[in-house]
Amino acid sequence: MSSLIRLELRKALANRWFFISLGLALALALASAFISAEAALSWAALKDGGSQEYLVMTTQGSYGNSLFVGEDVAKEAFFLLAPLLALTPYAWSLRSEVVSGFLAHMYTRCPRSRYLAAKATATFTTGFLVAAIPLMVNFIALSCLLPAYQPEVYDNLYLGVNPEDAFARLFYEAPFCYLLVNALVDGILYGTWALCVLAVSTLVDNRVLLLAGSYLFVIATHAFSKVIFPALGVTGFRFSLIDLPQGVGDIDRDPRALVAVLLIQLLFGTLLLRAREGSDAL
């Protein structure tokens, strides 16, 4: 089993699409860092370093400008494209191997369940890394440009991290742990999403349709979440893969919704792969 996992990880991480996806995600994360840092430094210069009035220091530091909390066009592009970038490296690989005949060859050399488990592990890993690495690189870049001001709960109006949001207490008490936990959770969120699409690839023949349809599903879910709660006249919660990974948003990031989405994606991907284990490999 370990040899199969190593084989799949080598195939996944040496894949050019993994480097393209990770490179694009890193470019957006670094662009966000530079845009946020420039805005923070310009604000400080405009206010003469806070000599005349309170500068709201939380919003001028690296924690308050990270991808989870900050507001800029590169950040919006990052979370808009992240659900697609997490799929591009390897979520299509199972269907590709069916078309090429490689899957039938592997099924004669090892148990189907083990091979599918190894492929699922590699797919999850690529989705995880494409999300988690840029999130931490963004903060590292910001830390080279801005001071690491401790977030103040009194600045919540400017930050948007509400007490009801997931991990909000960590943000104000241990902000670096907040970044680590969010990077881990977002990585798992996108990793399980990639696993779901890998499982759906057993039902969809066209690889382009697989990726495009999956991303359109995310866009439709995002649009639905923006409409359904106002229509019902309730506050609601985030559940789309565009809003849910972000630390701040228009509505609360309910930790129960976050756990529910993670479990649904994990169970859906795992159970569908198990159900399709005995399907024709040709």
Short mmCIF file of C-alpha atoms in Angstrom, two decimals, residues 13-257:
data_model
loop_
_atom_site.label_atom_id
_atom_site.label_comp_id
_atom_site.label_asym_id
_atom_site.label_seq_id
_atom_site.Cartn_x
_atom_site.Cartn_y
_atom_site.Cartn_z
CA LEU A 13 3.43 16.19 -7.42
CA ALA A 14 5.60 15.89 -10.55
CA ASN A 15 2.62 16.71 -12.75
CA ARG A 16 3.02 20.00 -14.64
CA TRP A 17 -0.57 20.93 -13.78
CA PHE A 18 0.30 20.83 -10.10
CA PHE A 19 3.08 23.38 -10.66
CA ILE A 20 0.83 25.54 -12.84
CA SER A 21 -1.99 25.56 -10.27
CA LEU A 22 0.34 26.13 -7.33
CA GLY A 23 2.22 28.84 -9.25
CA LEU A 24 -0.97 30.73 -10.06
CA ALA A 25 -2.20 30.44 -6.47
CA LEU A 26 1.17 31.67 -5.17
CA ALA A 27 1.14 34.59 -7.62
CA LEU A 28 -2.28 35.70 -6.36
CA ALA A 29 -1.23 35.25 -2.72
CA LEU A 30 1.93 37.34 -3.21
CA ALA A 31 0.03 39.97 -5.21
CA SER A 32 -2.44 40.25 -2.34
CA ALA A 33 0.42 40.68 0.14
CA PHE A 34 2.02 43.51 -1.85
CA ILE A 35 -1.30 45.27 -2.54
CA SER A 36 -2.30 45.08 1.14
CA ALA A 37 1.11 46.22 2.36
CA GLU A 38 1.16 49.18 0.00
CA ALA A 39 -2.33 50.23 1.14
CA ALA A 40 -1.38 49.91 4.83
CA LEU A 41 1.83 51.90 4.43
CA SER A 42 0.04 54.59 2.41
CA TRP A 43 -2.62 54.88 5.12
CA ALA A 44 0.04 55.23 7.83
CA ALA A 45 1.83 57.93 5.81
CA LEU A 46 -1.44 59.78 5.24
CA LYS A 47 -2.16 59.79 8.97
CA ASP A 48 1.42 60.83 9.81
CA GLY A 49 2.08 57.56 11.62
CA GLY A 50 -0.84 58.09 14.00
CA SER A 51 0.66 61.13 15.68
CA GLN A 52 -2.58 63.10 15.39
CA GLU A 53 -5.25 60.43 15.72
CA TYR A 54 -5.74 56.71 16.41
CA LEU A 55 -4.47 54.75 13.42
CA VAL A 56 -6.37 51.48 14.02
CA MET A 57 -3.11 49.56 14.18
CA THR A 58 -4.76 46.15 13.79
CA THR A 59 -5.60 46.91 10.17
CA GLN A 60 -2.06 48.05 9.46
CA GLY A 61 -0.28 44.84 10.51
CA SER A 62 0.42 41.50 8.85
CA TYR A 63 -2.38 39.65 10.68
CA GLY A 64 -5.03 42.16 9.70
CA ASN A 65 -3.98 42.03 6.04
CA SER A 66 -3.61 38.29 5.54
CA LEU A 67 -5.64 36.48 2.91
CA PHE A 68 -8.09 35.36 5.58
CA VAL A 69 -8.91 38.89 6.77
CA GLY A 70 -7.68 41.48 4.27
CA GLU A 71 -9.63 43.01 1.40
CA ASP A 72 -8.13 43.45 -2.07
CA VAL A 73 -8.75 42.32 -5.64
CA ALA A 74 -6.03 39.63 -5.59
CA LYS A 75 -7.55 38.06 -2.48
CA GLU A 76 -10.98 37.97 -4.13
CA ALA A 77 -9.45 36.34 -7.22
CA PHE A 78 -7.61 33.79 -5.05
CA PHE A 79 -10.73 32.51 -3.30
CA LEU A 80 -12.76 32.70 -6.51
CA LEU A 81 -10.29 30.49 -8.38
CA ALA A 82 -9.16 28.24 -5.50
CA PRO A 83 -11.95 25.63 -6.02
CA LEU A 84 -10.79 25.22 -9.64
CA LEU A 85 -7.06 25.32 -8.88
CA ALA A 86 -7.50 22.55 -6.30
CA LEU A 87 -8.97 20.28 -9.00
CA THR A 88 -6.62 20.99 -11.88
CA PRO A 89 -3.54 19.04 -10.69
CA TYR A 90 -5.01 15.54 -10.25
CA ALA A 91 -8.78 15.29 -9.82
CA TRP A 92 -9.09 14.26 -13.48
CA SER A 93 -6.41 11.55 -13.28
CA LEU A 94 -8.72 8.57 -12.75
CA ARG A 95 -10.75 9.33 -15.87
CA SER A 96 -7.54 9.92 -17.82
CA GLU A 97 -6.24 6.50 -16.82
CA VAL A 98 -9.51 4.86 -17.86
CA VAL A 99 -9.23 6.46 -21.31
CA SER A 100 -5.55 5.53 -21.72
CA GLY A 101 -6.02 1.95 -20.47
CA PHE A 102 -3.51 2.44 -17.65
CA LEU A 103 -6.17 1.80 -14.98
CA ALA A 104 -7.00 -1.65 -16.39
CA HIS A 105 -3.28 -2.46 -16.35
CA MET A 106 -2.95 -1.41 -12.70
CA TYR A 107 -6.03 -3.40 -11.71
CA THR A 108 -4.26 -6.57 -12.87
CA ARG A 109 -1.25 -5.80 -10.65
CA CYS A 110 -2.84 -4.76 -7.35
CA PRO A 111 -6.21 -4.77 -5.53
CA ARG A 112 -8.61 -2.14 -6.83
CA SER A 113 -9.40 -0.82 -3.36
CA ARG A 114 -5.75 -0.14 -2.60
CA TYR A 115 -5.07 1.58 -5.89
CA LEU A 116 -8.13 3.81 -5.57
CA ALA A 117 -7.17 4.64 -1.97
CA ALA A 118 -3.67 5.64 -3.12
CA LYS A 119 -5.09 7.81 -5.91
CA ALA A 120 -7.54 9.42 -3.48
CA THR A 121 -4.67 10.20 -1.10
CA ALA A 122 -2.62 11.82 -3.87
CA THR A 123 -5.60 13.84 -5.11
CA PHE A 124 -6.40 15.06 -1.60
CA THR A 125 -2.73 16.01 -1.11
CA THR A 126 -2.57 18.15 -4.26
CA GLY A 127 -5.79 19.98 -3.33
CA PHE A 128 -4.48 20.53 0.19
CA LEU A 129 -1.11 21.89 -0.92
CA VAL A 130 -2.47 24.19 -3.63
CA ALA A 131 -4.54 25.94 -0.95
CA ALA A 132 -2.42 25.72 2.23
CA ILE A 133 1.00 26.72 0.82
CA PRO A 134 -0.12 30.05 -0.73
CA LEU A 135 -2.04 30.97 2.43
CA MET A 136 1.10 30.68 4.55
CA VAL A 137 3.38 32.24 1.91
CA ASN A 138 1.04 35.23 1.86
CA PHE A 139 1.56 35.78 5.59
CA ILE A 140 5.32 35.28 5.33
CA ALA A 141 5.50 37.95 2.62
CA LEU A 142 3.33 40.31 4.67
CA SER A 143 5.54 39.75 7.71
CA CYS A 144 8.51 40.99 5.69
CA LEU A 145 6.65 44.19 4.82
CA LEU A 146 4.45 45.04 7.82
CA PRO A 147 4.68 44.78 11.63
CA ALA A 148 2.85 41.89 13.29
CA TYR A 149 0.45 44.03 15.31
CA GLN A 150 -1.65 42.01 17.75
CA PRO A 151 -5.32 42.19 16.62
CA GLU A 152 -7.51 44.18 19.01
CA VAL A 153 -11.08 43.10 19.61
CA TYR A 154 -12.04 46.79 19.75
CA ASP A 155 -11.11 47.03 16.07
CA ASN A 156 -13.65 44.36 15.12
CA LEU A 157 -15.64 46.95 13.15
CA TYR A 158 -12.68 47.40 10.79
CA LEU A 159 -11.66 43.72 10.67
CA GLY A 160 -14.98 41.93 10.33
CA VAL A 161 -13.96 38.88 12.40
CA ASN A 162 -17.10 38.47 14.50
CA PRO A 163 -17.32 36.48 17.75
CA GLU A 164 -19.65 33.97 16.04
CA ASP A 165 -17.15 33.21 13.27
CA ALA A 166 -15.12 30.01 13.37
CA PHE A 167 -11.84 30.39 15.31
CA ALA A 168 -12.58 34.07 16.07
CA ARG A 169 -11.24 33.78 19.61
CA LEU A 170 -7.93 32.48 18.31
CA PHE A 171 -7.61 35.50 16.04
CA TYR A 172 -7.60 37.92 18.97
CA GLU A 173 -5.75 35.75 21.50
CA ALA A 174 -3.25 33.79 19.37
CA PRO A 175 -3.34 35.17 15.81
CA PHE A 176 -0.51 33.01 14.47
CA CYS A 177 -2.38 29.89 15.62
CA TYR A 178 -5.44 31.33 13.87
CA LEU A 179 -3.49 31.44 10.61
CA LEU A 180 -2.13 27.92 11.04
CA VAL A 181 -5.52 26.43 11.93
CA ASN A 182 -7.25 28.20 9.02
CA ALA A 183 -4.56 27.11 6.56
CA LEU A 184 -4.99 23.52 7.78
CA VAL A 185 -8.80 23.65 7.62
CA ASP A 186 -8.85 25.32 4.20
CA GLY A 187 -6.36 22.78 2.90
CA ILE A 188 -8.60 19.94 4.09
CA LEU A 189 -11.65 21.70 2.67
CA TYR A 190 -10.13 21.92 -0.80
CA GLY A 191 -8.50 18.49 -0.50
CA THR A 192 -11.84 16.80 0.19
CA TRP A 193 -13.38 18.83 -2.63
CA ALA A 194 -10.76 17.43 -5.02
CA LEU A 195 -11.57 13.96 -3.68
CA CYS A 196 -15.26 14.50 -4.49
CA VAL A 197 -14.49 15.43 -8.10
CA LEU A 198 -12.13 12.45 -8.42
CA ALA A 199 -15.05 10.23 -7.39
CA VAL A 200 -17.43 11.96 -9.82
CA SER A 201 -14.92 11.29 -12.61
CA THR A 202 -16.02 7.64 -12.47
CA LEU A 203 -19.37 8.82 -13.85
CA VAL A 204 -18.26 11.52 -16.32
CA ASP A 205 -16.38 10.58 -19.50
CA ASN A 206 -15.25 14.03 -20.63
CA ARG A 207 -12.42 15.48 -18.51
CA VAL A 208 -13.05 19.07 -19.60
CA LEU A 209 -16.73 18.71 -18.75
CA LEU A 210 -15.74 17.21 -15.39
CA LEU A 211 -13.65 20.22 -14.32
CA ALA A 212 -15.86 22.87 -15.91
CA GLY A 213 -19.04 21.33 -14.53
CA SER A 214 -17.57 21.01 -11.05
CA TYR A 215 -16.48 24.65 -11.03
CA LEU A 216 -19.85 25.81 -12.36
CA PHE A 217 -21.44 23.89 -9.50
CA VAL A 218 -19.32 25.93 -7.05
CA ILE A 219 -20.31 29.20 -8.76
CA ALA A 220 -23.99 28.19 -8.69
CA THR A 221 -23.75 27.26 -5.00
CA HIS A 222 -22.10 30.60 -4.27
CA ALA A 223 -24.84 32.50 -6.11
CA PHE A 224 -27.54 30.46 -4.38
CA SER A 225 -26.08 31.26 -0.95
CA LYS A 226 -26.28 34.97 -1.78
CA VAL A 227 -29.96 34.73 -2.70
CA ILE A 228 -31.61 32.13 -0.48
CA PHE A 229 -31.08 33.70 2.95
CA PRO A 230 -32.22 37.24 2.01
CA ALA A 231 -35.24 35.67 0.32
CA LEU A 232 -36.06 33.80 3.54
CA GLY A 233 -35.38 36.87 5.66
CA VAL A 234 -32.82 35.13 7.91
CA THR A 235 -29.17 35.80 8.71
CA GLY A 236 -27.93 32.48 7.37
CA PHE A 237 -24.44 31.02 7.20
CA ARG A 238 -21.70 30.42 4.64
CA PHE A 239 -21.51 27.10 2.83
CA SER A 240 -20.02 27.77 -0.62
CA LEU A 241 -16.39 26.90 -1.36
CA ILE A 242 -15.77 30.54 -2.28
CA ASP A 243 -17.04 32.12 0.96
CA LEU A 244 -16.52 29.39 3.55
CA PRO A 245 -12.67 29.31 3.46
CA GLN A 246 -12.43 33.07 4.12
CA GLY A 247 -12.05 34.46 7.62
CA VAL A 248 -14.45 37.36 7.01
CA GLY A 249 -17.55 37.75 4.89
CA ASP A 250 -21.02 39.20 4.55
CA ILE A 251 -22.53 36.53 6.80
CA ASP A 252 -21.18 34.42 9.66
CA ARG A 253 -18.70 31.60 9.18
CA ASP A 254 -20.56 29.11 11.34
CA PRO A 255 -18.18 26.40 12.65
CA ARG A 256 -21.01 23.85 12.45
CA ALA A 257 -21.48 24.58 8.75
#
